[in-house]
PDB file of C-alpha atoms in Angstrom:
ATOM      1  CA  GLY A  27     184.092  72.494 199.434  1.00 81.00           C
ATOM      2  CA  GLU A  28     185.454  73.414 196.159  1.00 86.00           C
ATOM      3  CA  ASN A  29     189.067  72.986 195.259  1.00 91.00           C
ATOM      4  CA  VAL A  30     190.676  74.492 192.165  1.00 95.00           C
ATOM      5  CA  GLU A  31     193.919  73.388 190.704  1.00 96.00           C
ATOM      6  CA  GLN A  32     195.844  75.240 187.977  1.00 97.00           C
ATOM      7  CA  HIS A  33     198.657  74.309 185.729  1.00 97.00           C
ATOM      8  CA  PRO A  34     201.386  75.135 184.955  1.00 97.00           C
ATOM      9  CA  SER A  35     202.478  77.434 187.670  1.00 96.00           C
ATOM     10  CA  THR A  36     204.847  79.287 185.364  1.00 98.00           C
ATOM     11  CA  LEU A  37     204.742  79.643 181.534  1.00 98.00           C
ATOM     12  CA  SER A  38     207.128  81.161 179.180  1.00 98.00           C
ATOM     13  CA  VAL A  39     206.275  81.571 175.465  1.00 98.00           C
ATOM     14  CA  GLN A  40     207.774  83.401 172.599  1.00 98.00           C
ATOM     15  CA  GLU A  41     205.802  86.504 171.452  1.00 97.00           C
ATOM     16  CA  GLY A  42     203.341  85.565 168.736  1.00 97.00           C
ATOM     17  CA  ASP A  43     202.971  81.989 170.203  1.00 97.00           C
ATOM     18  CA  SER A  44     200.036  80.622 171.966  1.00 98.00           C
ATOM     19  CA  ALA A  45     199.630  79.933 175.748  1.00 98.00           C
ATOM     20  CA  VAL A  46     197.296  77.465 177.359  1.00 98.00           C
ATOM     21  CA  ILE A  47     196.602  77.376 181.011  1.00 98.00           C
ATOM     22  CA  LYS A  48     194.409  74.592 182.512  1.00 98.00           C
ATOM     23  CA  CYS A  49     192.285  74.367 185.625  1.00 98.00           C
ATOM     24  CA  THR A  50     190.400  71.625 187.299  1.00 97.00           C
ATOM     25  CA  TYR A  51     187.543  71.959 189.787  1.00 96.00           C
ATOM     26  CA  SER A  52     186.045  69.491 192.235  1.00 94.00           C
ATOM     27  CA  ASP A  53     182.462  70.625 192.956  1.00 90.00           C
ATOM     28  CA  SER A  54     179.977  69.771 190.343  1.00 90.00           C
ATOM     29  CA  ALA A  55     177.690  72.582 191.679  1.00 88.00           C
ATOM     30  CA  SER A  56     180.149  75.183 190.463  1.00 91.00           C
ATOM     31  CA  ASN A  57     178.586  76.769 187.238  1.00 90.00           C
ATOM     32  CA  TYR A  58     180.583  80.023 186.820  1.00 90.00           C
ATOM     33  CA  PHE A  59     184.272  80.123 185.850  1.00 94.00           C
ATOM     34  CA  PRO A  60     185.995  83.495 185.435  1.00 94.00           C
ATOM     35  CA  TRP A  61     189.597  84.216 184.455  1.00 97.00           C
ATOM     36  CA  TYR A  62     191.461  87.010 186.070  1.00 96.00           C
ATOM     37  CA  LYS A  63     194.785  88.724 185.025  1.00 96.00           C
ATOM     38  CA  GLN A  64     196.807  90.191 187.846  1.00 93.00           C
ATOM     39  CA  GLU A  65     199.661  92.597 186.835  1.00 92.00           C
ATOM     40  CA  LEU A  66     202.280  93.447 189.395  1.00 87.00           C
ATOM     41  CA  GLY A  67     200.979  95.728 192.089  1.00 83.00           C
ATOM     42  CA  LYS A  68     197.238  95.673 190.875  1.00 86.00           C
ATOM     43  CA  GLY A  69     194.071  93.931 191.744  1.00 89.00           C
ATOM     44  CA  PRO A  70     192.931  90.909 189.576  1.00 92.00           C
ATOM     45  CA  GLN A  71     191.061  92.135 186.324  1.00 93.00           C
ATOM     46  CA  LEU A  72     188.495  90.038 184.874  1.00 93.00           C
ATOM     47  CA  ILE A  73     189.363  88.913 181.270  1.00 96.00           C
ATOM     48  CA  ILE A  74     186.911  86.359 180.339  1.00 96.00           C
ATOM     49  CA  ASP A  75     184.413  84.097 181.976  1.00 93.00           C
ATOM     50  CA  ILE A  76     182.184  81.095 181.163  1.00 93.00           C
ATOM     51  CA  ARG A  77     179.118  79.582 182.480  1.00 89.00           C
ATOM     52  CA  SER A  78     178.354  75.832 182.625  1.00 84.00           C
ATOM     53  CA  ASN A  79     175.725  76.042 179.984  1.00 84.00           C
ATOM     54  CA  VAL A  80     178.361  76.724 177.174  1.00 83.00           C
ATOM     55  CA  GLY A  81     181.498  74.689 176.207  1.00 91.00           C
ATOM     56  CA  GLU A  82     183.545  77.619 174.673  1.00 94.00           C
ATOM     57  CA  LYS A  83     183.588  81.390 174.621  1.00 93.00           C
ATOM     58  CA  LYS A  84     186.033  83.701 172.539  1.00 96.00           C
ATOM     59  CA  ASP A  85     186.924  87.355 172.869  1.00 94.00           C
ATOM     60  CA  GLN A  86     189.510  88.414 170.267  1.00 95.00           C
ATOM     61  CA  ARG A  87     192.741  86.691 171.262  1.00 97.00           C
ATOM     62  CA  ILE A  88     191.355  85.023 174.302  1.00 98.00           C
ATOM     63  CA  ALA A  89     189.168  81.984 174.442  1.00 98.00           C
ATOM     64  CA  VAL A  90     188.020  79.679 177.306  1.00 97.00           C
ATOM     65  CA  THR A  91     186.756  76.167 177.095  1.00 97.00           C
ATOM     66  CA  LEU A  92     184.902  74.103 179.656  1.00 96.00           C
ATOM     67  CA  ASN A  93     184.336  70.377 179.839  1.00 95.00           C
ATOM     68  CA  LYS A  94     181.684  69.828 182.587  1.00 92.00           C
ATOM     69  CA  THR A  95     182.018  66.217 182.482  1.00 93.00           C
ATOM     70  CA  ALA A  96     185.646  66.006 183.203  1.00 94.00           C
ATOM     71  CA  LYS A  97     185.474  69.239 185.440  1.00 95.00           C
ATOM     72  CA  HIS A  98     188.104  71.139 183.737  1.00 95.00           C
ATOM     73  CA  PHE A  99     188.349  74.488 181.889  1.00 97.00           C
ATOM     74  CA  SER A 100     191.268  76.047 179.946  1.00 98.00           C
ATOM     75  CA  LEU A 101     192.389  79.706 178.879  1.00 98.00           C
ATOM     76  CA  HIS A 102     193.940  79.990 175.488  1.00 98.00           C
ATOM     77  CA  ILE A 103     195.723  83.122 174.391  1.00 98.00           C
ATOM     78  CA  THR A 104     196.771  83.453 170.924  1.00 97.00           C
ATOM     79  CA  GLU A 105     199.222  85.727 169.150  1.00 98.00           C
ATOM     80  CA  THR A 106     200.765  86.557 172.634  1.00 98.00           C
ATOM     81  CA  GLN A 107     202.188  90.001 173.224  1.00 97.00           C
ATOM     82  CA  PRO A 108     204.603  91.280 175.826  1.00 96.00           C
ATOM     83  CA  GLU A 109     201.645  92.939 177.532  1.00 96.00           C
ATOM     84  CA  ASP A 110     200.108  89.520 178.216  1.00 97.00           C
ATOM     85  CA  SER A 111     202.745  88.935 180.749  1.00 97.00           C
ATOM     86  CA  ALA A 112     201.036  88.776 184.028  1.00 97.00           C
ATOM     87  CA  VAL A 113     199.792  86.219 186.677  1.00 95.00           C
ATOM     88  CA  TYR A 114     196.540  84.552 185.593  1.00 97.00           C
ATOM     89  CA  PHE A 115     193.967  83.144 187.964  1.00 96.00           C
ATOM     90  CA  CYS A 116     191.180  80.834 187.296  1.00 97.00           C
ATOM     91  CA  ALA A 117     188.205  80.431 189.699  1.00 94.00           C
ATOM     92  CA  ALA A 118     185.122  78.496 190.080  1.00 93.00           C
ATOM     93  CA  SER A 119     181.902  79.119 191.941  1.00 87.00           C
ATOM     94  CA  PRO A 120     178.332  78.390 192.214  1.00 77.00           C
ATOM     95  CA  TRP A 121     176.070  81.317 191.202  1.00 63.00           C
ATOM     96  CA  GLY A 122     178.943  83.907 191.129  1.00 53.00           C
ATOM     97  CA  GLN A 123     179.488  83.924 195.019  1.00 65.00           C
ATOM     98  CA  ASN A 124     182.401  82.731 197.054  1.00 79.00           C
ATOM     99  CA  PHE A 125     185.042  82.409 194.335  1.00 88.00           C
ATOM    100  CA  VAL A 126     187.575  79.802 194.893  1.00 91.00           C
ATOM    101  CA  PHE A 127     190.634  80.627 193.016  1.00 93.00           C
ATOM    102  CA  GLY A 128     193.401  78.459 191.576  1.00 95.00           C
ATOM    103  CA  PRO A 129     197.011  79.119 192.611  1.00 94.00           C
ATOM    104  CA  GLY A 130     197.889  81.034 189.583  1.00 95.00           C
ATOM    105  CA  THR A 131     200.079  80.973 186.592  1.00 97.00           C
ATOM    106  CA  ARG A 132     202.818  83.277 185.810  1.00 97.00           C
ATOM    107  CA  LEU A 133     203.017  83.967 182.155  1.00 98.00           C
ATOM    108  CA  SER A 134     206.047  85.421 180.565  1.00 98.00           C
ATOM    109  CA  VAL A 135     205.921  86.605 176.904  1.00 97.00           C
ATOM    110  CA  LEU A 136     209.490  86.831 175.694  1.00 95.00           C
ATOM    111  CA  PRO A 137     210.137  89.159 172.759  1.00 90.00           C
TER     112      PRO A 137
ATOM    113  CA  GLU B  25     184.594 103.266 183.045  1.00 76.00           C
ATOM    114  CA  PRO B  26     183.352 102.684 186.602  1.00 81.00           C
ATOM    115  CA  GLU B  27     185.779 100.976 188.947  1.00 91.00           C
ATOM    116  CA  VAL B  28     186.156  99.866 192.566  1.00 95.00           C
ATOM    117  CA  THR B  29     188.551 102.064 194.548  1.00 95.00           C
ATOM    118  CA  GLN B  30     190.410 101.355 197.923  1.00 97.00           C
ATOM    119  CA  THR B  31     192.093 103.330 200.482  1.00 96.00           C
ATOM    120  CA  PRO B  32     194.707 103.267 201.704  1.00 96.00           C
ATOM    121  CA  SER B  33     197.041 101.798 199.212  1.00 95.00           C
ATOM    122  CA  HIS B  34     199.480 100.730 201.847  1.00 97.00           C
ATOM    123  CA  GLN B  35     198.822 100.527 205.655  1.00 97.00           C
ATOM    124  CA  VAL B  36     201.478  99.677 208.261  1.00 98.00           C
ATOM    125  CA  THR B  37     200.281  98.854 211.776  1.00 97.00           C
ATOM    126  CA  GLN B  38     201.569  97.312 214.821  1.00 97.00           C
ATOM    127  CA  MET B  39     200.610  93.956 216.067  1.00 97.00           C
ATOM    128  CA  GLY B  40     197.339  94.287 218.235  1.00 97.00           C
ATOM    129  CA  GLN B  41     196.190  97.396 216.690  1.00 97.00           C
ATOM    130  CA  GLU B  42     192.836  97.857 214.939  1.00 98.00           C
ATOM    131  CA  VAL B  43     192.804  98.714 211.197  1.00 98.00           C
ATOM    132  CA  ILE B  44     189.908  99.685 208.856  1.00 97.00           C
ATOM    133  CA  LEU B  45     190.325  99.115 205.204  1.00 98.00           C
ATOM    134  CA  ARG B  46     187.990 101.209 202.962  1.00 97.00           C
ATOM    135  CA  CYS B  47     186.420 100.416 199.690  1.00 97.00           C
ATOM    136  CA  VAL B  48     184.069 102.262 197.404  1.00 97.00           C
ATOM    137  CA  PRO B  49     182.167  99.616 195.198  1.00 95.00           C
ATOM    138  CA  ILE B  50     180.884 100.378 191.741  1.00 94.00           C
ATOM    139  CA  SER B  51     177.870 102.575 192.316  1.00 90.00           C
ATOM    140  CA  ASN B  52     175.025 100.316 190.961  1.00 88.00           C
ATOM    141  CA  HIS B  53     176.425  97.185 192.454  1.00 91.00           C
ATOM    142  CA  LEU B  54     174.597  95.406 195.313  1.00 89.00           C
ATOM    143  CA  TYR B  55     176.962  92.623 196.325  1.00 91.00           C
ATOM    144  CA  PHE B  56     180.355  93.374 198.047  1.00 93.00           C
ATOM    145  CA  TYR B  57     183.182  91.024 198.923  1.00 94.00           C
ATOM    146  CA  TRP B  58     186.510  91.022 200.548  1.00 96.00           C
ATOM    147  CA  TYR B  59     189.443  88.793 199.625  1.00 96.00           C
ATOM    148  CA  ARG B  60     192.980  88.501 200.724  1.00 96.00           C
ATOM    149  CA  GLN B  61     196.235  87.484 199.072  1.00 93.00           C
ATOM    150  CA  ILE B  62     199.238  86.555 201.078  1.00 94.00           C
ATOM    151  CA  LEU B  63     202.294  87.442 199.032  1.00 89.00           C
ATOM    152  CA  GLY B  64     202.944  85.010 196.291  1.00 85.00           C
ATOM    153  CA  GLN B  65     199.915  82.933 197.069  1.00 88.00           C
ATOM    154  CA  LYS B  66     196.381  82.776 195.705  1.00 88.00           C
ATOM    155  CA  VAL B  67     193.456  85.039 196.265  1.00 92.00           C
ATOM    156  CA  GLU B  68     191.297  83.739 199.114  1.00 94.00           C
ATOM    157  CA  PHE B  69     187.577  84.615 199.826  1.00 93.00           C
ATOM    158  CA  LEU B  70     186.931  86.203 203.165  1.00 96.00           C
ATOM    159  CA  VAL B  71     183.323  87.379 203.144  1.00 95.00           C
ATOM    160  CA  SER B  72     180.393  88.582 200.994  1.00 92.00           C
ATOM    161  CA  PHE B  73     177.859  91.176 201.861  1.00 93.00           C
ATOM    162  CA  TYR B  74     174.364  91.996 200.675  1.00 91.00           C
ATOM    163  CA  ASN B  75     171.422  93.990 201.849  1.00 89.00           C
ATOM    164  CA  ASN B  76     173.528  95.125 204.956  1.00 90.00           C
ATOM    165  CA  GLU B  77     174.289  91.747 206.125  1.00 92.00           C
ATOM    166  CA  ILE B  78     176.818  88.964 205.588  1.00 94.00           C
ATOM    167  CA  SER B  79     175.830  86.515 203.071  1.00 90.00           C
ATOM    168  CA  GLU B  80     178.741  84.108 203.325  1.00 90.00           C
ATOM    169  CA  LYS B  81     182.009  84.072 205.001  1.00 92.00           C
ATOM    170  CA  SER B  82     185.273  81.732 205.108  1.00 92.00           C
ATOM    171  CA  GLU B  83     186.980  80.179 207.924  1.00 92.00           C
ATOM    172  CA  ILE B  84     189.528  82.881 207.790  1.00 94.00           C
ATOM    173  CA  PHE B  85     186.848  85.467 208.680  1.00 96.00           C
ATOM    174  CA  ASP B  86     186.889  84.921 212.460  1.00 94.00           C
ATOM    175  CA  ASP B  87     185.802  87.151 215.212  1.00 95.00           C
ATOM    176  CA  GLN B  88     188.585  89.508 214.693  1.00 96.00           C
ATOM    177  CA  PHE B  89     187.150  90.568 211.258  1.00 97.00           C
ATOM    178  CA  SER B  90     184.006  92.645 210.677  1.00 97.00           C
ATOM    179  CA  VAL B  91     182.505  94.411 207.863  1.00 97.00           C
ATOM    180  CA  GLU B  92     180.202  97.340 207.645  1.00 95.00           C
ATOM    181  CA  ARG B  93     178.514  99.523 204.983  1.00 92.00           C
ATOM    182  CA  PRO B  94     178.502 102.803 207.055  1.00 86.00           C
ATOM    183  CA  ASP B  95     176.856 104.876 204.322  1.00 87.00           C
ATOM    184  CA  GLY B  96     175.620 104.629 200.719  1.00 78.00           C
ATOM    185  CA  SER B  97     179.045 104.239 199.172  1.00 86.00           C
ATOM    186  CA  ASN B  98     181.617 102.973 201.508  1.00 93.00           C
ATOM    187  CA  PHE B  99     182.249  99.297 202.438  1.00 96.00           C
ATOM    188  CA  THR B 100     184.815  98.664 205.119  1.00 97.00           C
ATOM    189  CA  LEU B 101     186.753  95.697 206.643  1.00 98.00           C
ATOM    190  CA  LYS B 102     187.857  95.930 210.215  1.00 98.00           C
ATOM    191  CA  ILE B 103     190.474  93.807 211.730  1.00 97.00           C
ATOM    192  CA  ARG B 104     190.195  94.217 215.578  1.00 96.00           C
ATOM    193  CA  SER B 105     193.497  93.083 216.857  1.00 95.00           C
ATOM    194  CA  THR B 106     195.937  92.568 213.950  1.00 97.00           C
ATOM    195  CA  LYS B 107     198.340  89.608 214.002  1.00 96.00           C
ATOM    196  CA  LEU B 108     201.661  89.139 212.063  1.00 97.00           C
ATOM    197  CA  GLU B 109     199.865  86.646 209.897  1.00 96.00           C
ATOM    198  CA  ASP B 110     197.209  89.293 208.784  1.00 97.00           C
ATOM    199  CA  SER B 111     199.920  90.938 206.565  1.00 97.00           C
ATOM    200  CA  ALA B 112     198.509  90.514 203.037  1.00 97.00           C
ATOM    201  CA  MET B 113     196.937  92.383 200.097  1.00 95.00           C
ATOM    202  CA  TYR B 114     193.236  92.823 200.776  1.00 97.00           C
ATOM    203  CA  PHE B 115     191.051  93.242 197.863  1.00 96.00           C
ATOM    204  CA  CYS B 116     187.422  94.645 197.741  1.00 97.00           C
ATOM    205  CA  ALA B 117     185.126  93.479 194.945  1.00 94.00           C
ATOM    206  CA  SER B 118     181.608  94.101 193.853  1.00 93.00           C
ATOM    207  CA  SER B 119     178.991  92.729 191.627  1.00 90.00           C
ATOM    208  CA  GLU B 120     175.725  93.743 190.171  1.00 87.00           C
ATOM    209  CA  SER B 121     174.062  90.451 190.951  1.00 77.00           C
ATOM    210  CA  THR B 122     174.958  86.930 191.814  1.00 65.00           C
ATOM    211  CA  THR B 123     173.328  85.420 188.861  1.00 59.00           C
ATOM    212  CA  GLN B 124     175.512  87.773 186.718  1.00 58.00           C
ATOM    213  CA  GLY B 125     178.535  86.488 188.375  1.00 70.00           C
ATOM    214  CA  GLU B 126     181.029  89.102 187.232  1.00 84.00           C
ATOM    215  CA  GLN B 127     183.042  90.444 190.213  1.00 89.00           C
ATOM    216  CA  TYR B 128     185.121  93.430 189.812  1.00 92.00           C
ATOM    217  CA  PHE B 129     188.140  93.963 191.978  1.00 94.00           C
ATOM    218  CA  GLY B 130     189.644  97.111 193.396  1.00 95.00           C
ATOM    219  CA  PRO B 131     193.456  97.819 193.332  1.00 94.00           C
ATOM    220  CA  GLY B 132     193.983  96.467 196.873  1.00 95.00           C
ATOM    221  CA  THR B 133     195.408  97.545 200.127  1.00 97.00           C
ATOM    222  CA  ARG B 134     198.641  96.100 201.273  1.00 96.00           C
ATOM    223  CA  LEU B 135     198.634  95.622 204.993  1.00 98.00           C
ATOM    224  CA  THR B 136     201.823  95.111 206.859  1.00 98.00           C
ATOM    225  CA  VAL B 137     201.610  94.173 210.538  1.00 97.00           C
ATOM    226  CA  THR B 138     204.875  94.547 212.400  1.00 97.00           C
TER     227      THR B 138
END
């Protein structure tokens, strides 16, 4: 089955700097890759996603890149703000079902 | 903005007792899911549900678990005889379709088994 790894497990950046979180997946059948942000005591919130037919997607300060050949995808957050502090999870799935999540990255944005 | 809701927010139960966790998915969504997250660990898929039947389930979803859509709005997860290791956050999610992909998660129910 699918296996998703995520790095780093923790990440601290200064406010205004960029943050990059990387994930790898194992199943070449996976074609949908969402990123979720989880704040303390809340459920995961979808922040951006990418499908296997594109290599990059951007939404304001957030971007995701996908390399299907290498089976890895990354989340990029630019101009980080304190409210970006949270745990970020990547996931992979075929056709949007049965998400397999990565272990998460705790991002701290320091003022 | 429509959202997935879950009740209760926190449930404490004794080992061996049955619990029912409730979810109200987004109204026009057709696909429903349960996930769990043990404290400090990643989110794990339990089960997906469509057209009043289970589409897919994980190894975690054994005979102690069941799901039901008792009416047009609620989606429930029942654990028949809880064990200590069932203590976790349980998240319900829903999606409009599988080809769309986006799943929207509820705020979760924290289940504590003592």
